Amino acid sequence: MSADRIAVAKTYKIYIGGKFLRSESGRYFTLKDKKNNVIANICRSSRKDFRNSVVAARGAQLSWAGASAYLHGQILYRIAEILEGRREQFVAELVLQGIALRTAEKEVNQSIDRLIYYAGWSDKYQQVFSAVNPVSSSHFNFSVLEPTGVVAIISPDDSNLLGLVSNIAAAIVGGNACIVLASETKPLCAVSFAEVLHASDVPDGVVNILTGFRSELTEFFASHMDVNAIIYCDGGKAAAKTIQVLAADNIKRVIARNRVDWSGDAASPYLIRDTQEVKTTWHPIGT
Amino acid sequence: MATSENKLAFGGGWGYDPAPESTDHIDIKSRYGLFINGDFVKPEKGKYFDTINPATEDKLSRVAEASAVDVDKAVKAARAAYRGPWGRMKPAERSKYIYRIARIMQERAREFSIIESLDGGKPIRESRDIDIPLSAAHFFYYAGWADKLEYAFPGRTAKSLGVAGQIIPWNFPLLMASWKIAPALACGNTVVLKPAETTSLTAMKLAEVIADAGLPPGVVNIVTGAGAAGAAIVDHPGVDKVAFTGSTNIGRMIQKSLAGTNKRYTLELGGKAANIIFADAAIDQAVEGIVNGIFFNQGHVCCAGSRLFVQESVADEVIAKLKDRMETLIVGDPLDKNTDIGAINSTMQLNKIQSYLKIGQAEGGDMHQSSCRVPKKGYWCRPTIFTGVSQSSRVVQEEIFGPVLAIQTFRKYDEALTKANNTPYGLSGGIWTDKGSKIFNMTQKIRAGVVWANTFNKFDPTSPFGGYKESGVGREGGLHGLDAYVKLGAK
């Protein structure tokens, strides 16, 4: 530590509707390093924060879905560009949270590459998964994918950057808006990633990131009636059951991502497909 | 608009002579057991219930009431068949069995049609031209997929799930059985299926077909009964996948009861589809579409076009023409080939519909029914429309599942869209306009799984069907319908 300059410590905030906010509840929890030094005070988001996020996501989703596939691809690419430029910061944050330097560098690299991977799918997954259906009657009939809508994501605790990035990228490249709960034990990168998103032309509200306690927030994520799908990563058996029971109130799509190898399995168009609906359109053929 | 000069005198002078389909060649046994492990067996507790003809209230037969013990036997038989011959069979051979089912159904189509109309109340024209041919076509379509699954899921392997527990409704009894069984078998699963309580007969006939086709015992098991039998299937630990078609309330209960298990599920639930008529639509065709949308199958259709939105400038014309057209609809004997609207499926459903007619009027809606006479015996509801209703009316918000249409008007495009999407359901929708760009814009923005443009209520085995939002999870039909019966793995 140089004595002639005091470092400016960062306030880690949550990200709702394109704004960096403190929890409306005023609550926080303290993140410490292995030596018990305080790293930061982290917002302990409340139910109200989550509900505000859903409002923001719902408000943003339709116009985001209406943007062209090309634009989705370019914006995801842009996120990768900005993340690349700030890679040192993310490596440092991972290290600060107890991850070995080599591992941290690898995770940041993979996260950047993952964004490029999904950017590339933006104008291709539709072609892979849609169909023209040869019906017997005199109709033109086709099925395409459309975004499920507002997706709540409880991201993995361990893979705090790559897992987070993979979940977000797969959801938003398909035109969904999302509310993401960051890793509880390693929340720093999620907040910094919100800053990356903010600098990347991602419209406000498309991605909302909360920090806080999984045990407290899970039921709100699962039960909200204006959320269309919930993705939960590495929930235990009891949590999975709670989520599924609450999700049924509005027939949410429930997607479990347990023990995912985030460095490999999570690069797949089938992750995009998880939060897509199949729409079939009919029109008569005649004169 | 029709004028007094060109309007036909539908009021009486143009009656049709009765043209009933003969029931001479139909064989309905006095009693049906459960179809378990390739045999028709007695239910363990010896209980049977009557199945009646809703058009006459006459008893047609007695059907076994499965208990949890019977369901357990069926699941074990399905498991044994899955571990045994069906699981070991080459996909191409499996495929041939499914083709056989399709062919035998085609051969026995007339018999199936008549029984479907007798037991369920739907007009023979519909059973004959839609339900039964589509059922056979569904088996024929999925049969061909059995040995081609690797092409359906690029970059993935597709494996069967095991035993599929399937619960179907009473509105399209044989067709729903086909939608469930055909893809399940094609993907290599075995099946325990429960038909709806009021419409078991064609399912038992299908059991005969399956036995005649020589499928190994236990590959398809059909257990009849009420809600308790359905719950026993959902709760059975030996079931790997639950497929349900029915109301959103029951679907919700099923989703909750499957929580904490590893069972997969697909749900095809309720709907309250918007049918939107723009001023630039071909009005006469649109009126036909409205009629087909809501009065098809007595309105017992989850994707029925039960909310009509008409652009204000043509509303008077559309409603007048609709009323004229309603006068021509023949309500009565389902077996008569001239009948347009048959019998309401059950007294329970009739009561529900009638309660909504009261609710609609109590809410201030203006109710209009066609003036036709309906038979004295049996369960009937004349085609009904409500005008003067609002978005918050219960007849606008809730699924009635009967020949009851709620009509609202709109001025601007965005208003139509907002009103159409203002529902927790998202199964289907319709739009009528001659402008192509408007069609593509609207069909993209309606939040529903099936959208018909300048047509309505069309179905095909190759065409995926299923809902957004509270109308369900998953698709049935087409390539996308395979997904419900496979687990995907890395290549």
PDB file of N, CA, C and O in Angstrom, chain A residues 247-286:
ATOM      1  N   ALA A 247     -43.986 -21.951  -8.191  1.00  0.00           N
ATOM      2  CA  ALA A 247     -43.988 -21.613  -9.616  1.00  0.00           C
ATOM      3  C   ALA A 247     -45.302 -22.032 -10.273  1.00  0.00           C
ATOM      4  O   ALA A 247     -45.741 -21.424 -11.250  1.00  0.00           O
ATOM      5  N   ALA A 248     -45.940 -23.055  -9.729  1.00  0.00           N
ATOM      6  CA  ALA A 248     -47.157 -23.590 -10.352  1.00  0.00           C
ATOM      7  C   ALA A 248     -48.319 -22.592 -10.293  1.00  0.00           C
ATOM      8  O   ALA A 248     -49.254 -22.698 -11.080  1.00  0.00           O
ATOM      9  N   ASP A 249     -48.245 -21.618  -9.408  1.00  0.00           N
ATOM     10  CA  ASP A 249     -49.376 -20.700  -9.279  1.00  0.00           C
ATOM     11  C   ASP A 249     -49.701 -19.993 -10.590  1.00  0.00           C
ATOM     12  O   ASP A 249     -50.853 -19.701 -10.865  1.00  0.00           O
ATOM     13  N   ASN A 250     -48.679 -19.685 -11.384  1.00  0.00           N
ATOM     14  CA  ASN A 250     -48.984 -19.134 -12.719  1.00  0.00           C
ATOM     15  C   ASN A 250     -48.339 -19.968 -13.824  1.00  0.00           C
ATOM     16  O   ASN A 250     -48.029 -19.470 -14.888  1.00  0.00           O
ATOM     17  N   ILE A 251     -48.201 -21.264 -13.549  1.00  0.00           N
ATOM     18  CA  ILE A 251     -47.656 -22.213 -14.534  1.00  0.00           C
ATOM     19  C   ILE A 251     -46.328 -21.692 -15.107  1.00  0.00           C
ATOM     20  O   ILE A 251     -46.115 -21.673 -16.324  1.00  0.00           O
ATOM     21  N   LYS A 252     -45.450 -21.270 -14.204  1.00  0.00           N
ATOM     22  CA  LYS A 252     -44.117 -20.856 -14.667  1.00  0.00           C
ATOM     23  C   LYS A 252     -43.367 -22.038 -15.261  1.00  0.00           C
ATOM     24  O   LYS A 252     -43.509 -23.162 -14.793  1.00  0.00           O
ATOM     25  N   ARG A 253     -42.541 -21.737 -16.229  1.00  0.00           N
ATOM     26  CA  ARG A 253     -41.597 -22.746 -16.688  1.00  0.00           C
ATOM     27  C   ARG A 253     -40.486 -22.826 -15.650  1.00  0.00           C
ATOM     28  O   ARG A 253     -39.955 -21.782 -15.238  1.00  0.00           O
ATOM     29  N   VAL A 254     -40.160 -24.032 -15.220  1.00  0.00           N
ATOM     30  CA  VAL A 254     -39.147 -24.225 -14.189  1.00  0.00           C
ATOM     31  C   VAL A 254     -37.962 -24.940 -14.812  1.00  0.00           C
ATOM     32  O   VAL A 254     -38.105 -26.035 -15.345  1.00  0.00           O
ATOM     33  N   ILE A 255     -36.815 -24.298 -14.765  1.00  0.00           N
ATOM     34  CA  ILE A 255     -35.619 -24.870 -15.392  1.00  0.00           C
ATOM     35  C   ILE A 255     -34.554 -25.050 -14.335  1.00  0.00           C
ATOM     36  O   ILE A 255     -34.088 -24.077 -13.735  1.00  0.00           O
ATOM     37  N   ALA A 256     -34.200 -26.300 -14.080  1.00  0.00           N
ATOM     38  CA  ALA A 256     -33.171 -26.584 -13.078  1.00  0.00           C
ATOM     39  C   ALA A 256     -31.826 -26.730 -13.778  1.00  0.00           C
ATOM     40  O   ALA A 256     -31.719 -27.433 -14.781  1.00  0.00           O
ATOM     41  N   ARG A 257     -30.834 -26.023 -13.292  1.00  0.00           N
ATOM     42  CA  ARG A 257     -29.474 -26.209 -13.815  1.00  0.00           C
ATOM     43  C   ARG A 257     -28.578 -26.626 -12.656  1.00  0.00           C
ATOM     44  O   ARG A 257     -28.023 -25.776 -11.953  1.00  0.00           O
ATOM     45  N   ASN A 258     -28.530 -27.917 -12.438  1.00  0.00           N
ATOM     46  CA  ASN A 258     -27.759 -28.459 -11.323  1.00  0.00           C
ATOM     47  C   ASN A 258     -26.459 -29.078 -11.819  1.00  0.00           C
ATOM     48  O   ASN A 258     -26.434 -29.731 -12.856  1.00  0.00           O
ATOM     49  N   ARG A 259     -25.423 -28.874 -11.061  1.00  0.00           N
ATOM     50  CA  ARG A 259     -24.112 -29.475 -11.364  1.00  0.00           C
ATOM     51  C   ARG A 259     -23.734 -29.286 -12.835  1.00  0.00           C
ATOM     52  O   ARG A 259     -23.277 -30.205 -13.497  1.00  0.00           O
ATOM     53  N   VAL A 260     -23.960 -28.108 -13.333  1.00  0.00           N
ATOM     54  CA  VAL A 260     -23.602 -27.825 -14.725  1.00  0.00           C
ATOM     55  C   VAL A 260     -22.094 -27.589 -14.796  1.00  0.00           C
ATOM     56  O   VAL A 260     -21.515 -26.930 -13.925  1.00  0.00           O
ATOM     57  N   ASP A 261     -21.470 -28.161 -15.814  1.00  0.00           N
ATOM     58  CA  ASP A 261     -20.075 -27.820 -16.080  1.00  0.00           C
ATOM     59  C   ASP A 261     -20.107 -26.525 -16.895  1.00  0.00           C
ATOM     60  O   ASP A 261     -20.265 -26.535 -18.107  1.00  0.00           O
ATOM     61  N   TRP A 262     -19.967 -25.403 -16.175  1.00  0.00           N
ATOM     62  CA  TRP A 262     -20.182 -24.113 -16.840  1.00  0.00           C
ATOM     63  C   TRP A 262     -19.154 -23.837 -17.927  1.00  0.00           C
ATOM     64  O   TRP A 262     -19.434 -23.085 -18.862  1.00  0.00           O
ATOM     65  N   SER A 263     -18.001 -24.465 -17.805  1.00  0.00           N
ATOM     66  CA  SER A 263     -16.991 -24.180 -18.827  1.00  0.00           C
ATOM     67  C   SER A 263     -17.308 -24.904 -20.139  1.00  0.00           C
ATOM     68  O   SER A 263     -16.860 -24.472 -21.192  1.00  0.00           O
ATOM     69  N   GLY A 264     -18.124 -25.971 -20.070  1.00  0.00           N
ATOM     70  CA  GLY A 264     -18.401 -26.709 -21.295  1.00  0.00           C
ATOM     71  C   GLY A 264     -19.876 -26.768 -21.649  1.00  0.00           C
ATOM     72  O   GLY A 264     -20.323 -26.195 -22.649  1.00  0.00           O
ATOM     73  N   ASP A 265     -20.660 -27.434 -20.792  1.00  0.00           N
ATOM     74  CA  ASP A 265     -22.077 -27.690 -21.106  1.00  0.00           C
ATOM     75  C   ASP A 265     -22.876 -26.425 -21.353  1.00  0.00           C
ATOM     76  O   ASP A 265     -23.885 -26.457 -22.059  1.00  0.00           O
ATOM     77  N   ALA A 266     -22.458 -25.328 -20.733  1.00  0.00           N
ATOM     78  CA  ALA A 266     -23.307 -24.135 -20.765  1.00  0.00           C
ATOM     79  C   ALA A 266     -23.151 -23.341 -22.049  1.00  0.00           C
ATOM     80  O   ALA A 266     -23.730 -22.275 -22.184  1.00  0.00           O
ATOM     81  N   ALA A 267     -22.384 -23.863 -22.985  1.00  0.00           N
ATOM     82  CA  ALA A 267     -22.352 -23.264 -24.317  1.00  0.00           C
ATOM     83  C   ALA A 267     -23.197 -24.141 -25.219  1.00  0.00           C
ATOM     84  O   ALA A 267     -22.719 -25.137 -25.755  1.00  0.00           O
ATOM     85  N   SER A 268     -24.478 -23.806 -25.333  1.00  0.00           N
ATOM     86  CA  SER A 268     -25.378 -24.656 -26.109  1.00  0.00           C
ATOM     87  C   SER A 268     -26.634 -23.877 -26.497  1.00  0.00           C
ATOM     88  O   SER A 268     -27.196 -23.156 -25.668  1.00  0.00           O
ATOM     89  N   PRO A 269     -27.099 -24.053 -27.732  1.00  0.00           N
ATOM     90  CA  PRO A 269     -28.352 -23.390 -28.103  1.00  0.00           C
ATOM     91  C   PRO A 269     -29.541 -23.945 -27.332  1.00  0.00           C
ATOM     92  O   PRO A 269     -30.601 -23.324 -27.303  1.00  0.00           O
ATOM     93  N   TYR A 270     -29.360 -25.116 -26.722  1.00  0.00           N
ATOM     94  CA  TYR A 270     -30.467 -25.677 -25.943  1.00  0.00           C
ATOM     95  C   TYR A 270     -30.720 -24.855 -24.680  1.00  0.00           C
ATOM     96  O   TYR A 270     -31.812 -24.867 -24.122  1.00  0.00           O
ATOM     97  N   LEU A 271     -29.703 -24.118 -24.221  1.00  0.00           N
ATOM     98  CA  LEU A 271     -29.939 -23.197 -23.105  1.00  0.00           C
ATOM     99  C   LEU A 271     -30.798 -22.014 -23.554  1.00  0.00           C
ATOM    100  O   LEU A 271     -31.601 -21.496 -22.776  1.00  0.00           O
ATOM    101  N   ILE A 272     -30.614 -21.595 -24.786  1.00  0.00           N
ATOM    102  CA  ILE A 272     -31.474 -20.530 -25.319  1.00  0.00           C
ATOM    103  C   ILE A 272     -32.898 -21.052 -25.411  1.00  0.00           C
ATOM    104  O   ILE A 272     -33.853 -20.412 -24.995  1.00  0.00           O
ATOM    105  N   ARG A 273     -33.016 -22.263 -25.923  1.00  0.00           N
ATOM    106  CA  ARG A 273     -34.333 -22.860 -26.151  1.00  0.00           C
ATOM    107  C   ARG A 273     -35.127 -23.024 -24.851  1.00  0.00           C
ATOM    108  O   ARG A 273     -36.356 -23.027 -24.862  1.00  0.00           O
ATOM    109  N   ASP A 274     -34.412 -23.188 -23.734  1.00  0.00           N
ATOM    110  CA  ASP A 274     -35.101 -23.359 -22.443  1.00  0.00           C
ATOM    111  C   ASP A 274     -36.078 -22.238 -22.134  1.00  0.00           C
ATOM    112  O   ASP A 274     -37.086 -22.448 -21.464  1.00  0.00           O
ATOM    113  N   THR A 275     -35.763 -21.017 -22.566  1.00  0.00           N
ATOM    114  CA  THR A 275     -36.677 -19.910 -22.281  1.00  0.00           C
ATOM    115  C   THR A 275     -37.278 -19.357 -23.581  1.00  0.00           C
ATOM    116  O   THR A 275     -37.334 -18.154 -23.809  1.00  0.00           O
ATOM    117  N   GLN A 276     -37.693 -20.281 -24.431  1.00  0.00           N
ATOM    118  CA  GLN A 276     -38.410 -19.917 -25.653  1.00  0.00           C
ATOM    119  C   GLN A 276     -39.711 -20.691 -25.703  1.00  0.00           C
ATOM    120  O   GLN A 276     -39.807 -21.807 -25.181  1.00  0.00           O
ATOM    121  N   GLU A 277     -40.709 -20.086 -26.334  1.00  0.00           N
ATOM    122  CA  GLU A 277     -41.989 -20.744 -26.564  1.00  0.00           C
ATOM    123  C   GLU A 277     -42.100 -21.008 -28.060  1.00  0.00           C
ATOM    124  O   GLU A 277     -41.622 -20.227 -28.867  1.00  0.00           O
ATOM    125  N   VAL A 278     -42.777 -22.092 -28.401  1.00  0.00           N
ATOM    126  CA  VAL A 278     -43.013 -22.374 -29.812  1.00  0.00           C
ATOM    127  C   VAL A 278     -44.351 -21.765 -30.217  1.00  0.00           C
ATOM    128  O   VAL A 278     -45.374 -22.046 -29.596  1.00  0.00           O
ATOM    129  N   LYS A 279     -44.299 -20.922 -31.201  1.00  0.00           N
ATOM    130  CA  LYS A 279     -45.557 -20.369 -31.741  1.00  0.00           C
ATOM    131  C   LYS A 279     -45.803 -20.906 -33.143  1.00  0.00           C
ATOM    132  O   LYS A 279     -44.914 -20.885 -33.996  1.00  0.00           O
ATOM    133  N   THR A 280     -47.020 -21.370 -33.366  1.00  0.00           N
ATOM    134  CA  THR A 280     -47.394 -21.908 -34.668  1.00  0.00           C
ATOM    135  C   THR A 280     -48.431 -20.989 -35.311  1.00  0.00           C
ATOM    136  O   THR A 280     -49.398 -20.602 -34.672  1.00  0.00           O
ATOM    137  N   THR A 281     -48.194 -20.640 -36.561  1.00  0.00           N
ATOM    138  CA  THR A 281     -49.098 -19.739 -37.281  1.00  0.00           C
ATOM    139  C   THR A 281     -49.661 -20.436 -38.512  1.00  0.00           C
ATOM    140  O   THR A 281     -48.929 -21.128 -39.223  1.00  0.00           O
ATOM    141  N   TRP A 282     -50.946 -20.248 -38.702  1.00  0.00           N
ATOM    142  CA  TRP A 282     -51.651 -20.839 -39.853  1.00  0.00           C
ATOM    143  C   TRP A 282     -52.181 -19.723 -40.758  1.00  0.00           C
ATOM    144  O   TRP A 282     -52.693 -18.732 -40.261  1.00  0.00           O
ATOM    145  N   HIS A 283     -52.094 -19.939 -42.049  1.00  0.00           N
ATOM    146  CA  HIS A 283     -52.808 -19.071 -42.977  1.00  0.00           C
ATOM    147  C   HIS A 283     -53.270 -19.891 -44.176  1.00  0.00           C
ATOM    148  O   HIS A 283     -52.515 -20.718 -44.680  1.00  0.00           O
ATOM    149  N   PRO A 284     -54.505 -19.643 -44.639  1.00  0.00           N
ATOM    150  CA  PRO A 284     -54.984 -20.406 -45.801  1.00  0.00           C
ATOM    151  C   PRO A 284     -54.167 -20.085 -47.053  1.00  0.00           C
ATOM    152  O   PRO A 284     -53.623 -18.989 -47.183  1.00  0.00           O
ATOM    153  N   ILE A 285     -54.096 -21.064 -47.927  1.00  0.00           N
ATOM    154  CA  ILE A 285     -53.537 -20.832 -49.259  1.00  0.00           C
ATOM    155  C   ILE A 285     -54.707 -20.854 -50.229  1.00  0.00           C
ATOM    156  O   ILE A 285     -55.470 -21.819 -50.246  1.00  0.00           O
ATOM    157  N   GLY A 286     -54.881 -19.794 -50.962  1.00  0.00           N
ATOM    158  CA  GLY A 286     -56.021 -19.745 -51.887  1.00  0.00           C
ATOM    159  C   GLY A 286     -55.831 -18.636 -52.887  1.00  0.00           C
ATOM    160  O   GLY A 286     -54.730 -18.110 -53.025  1.00  0.00           O
TER     161      GLY A 286
END
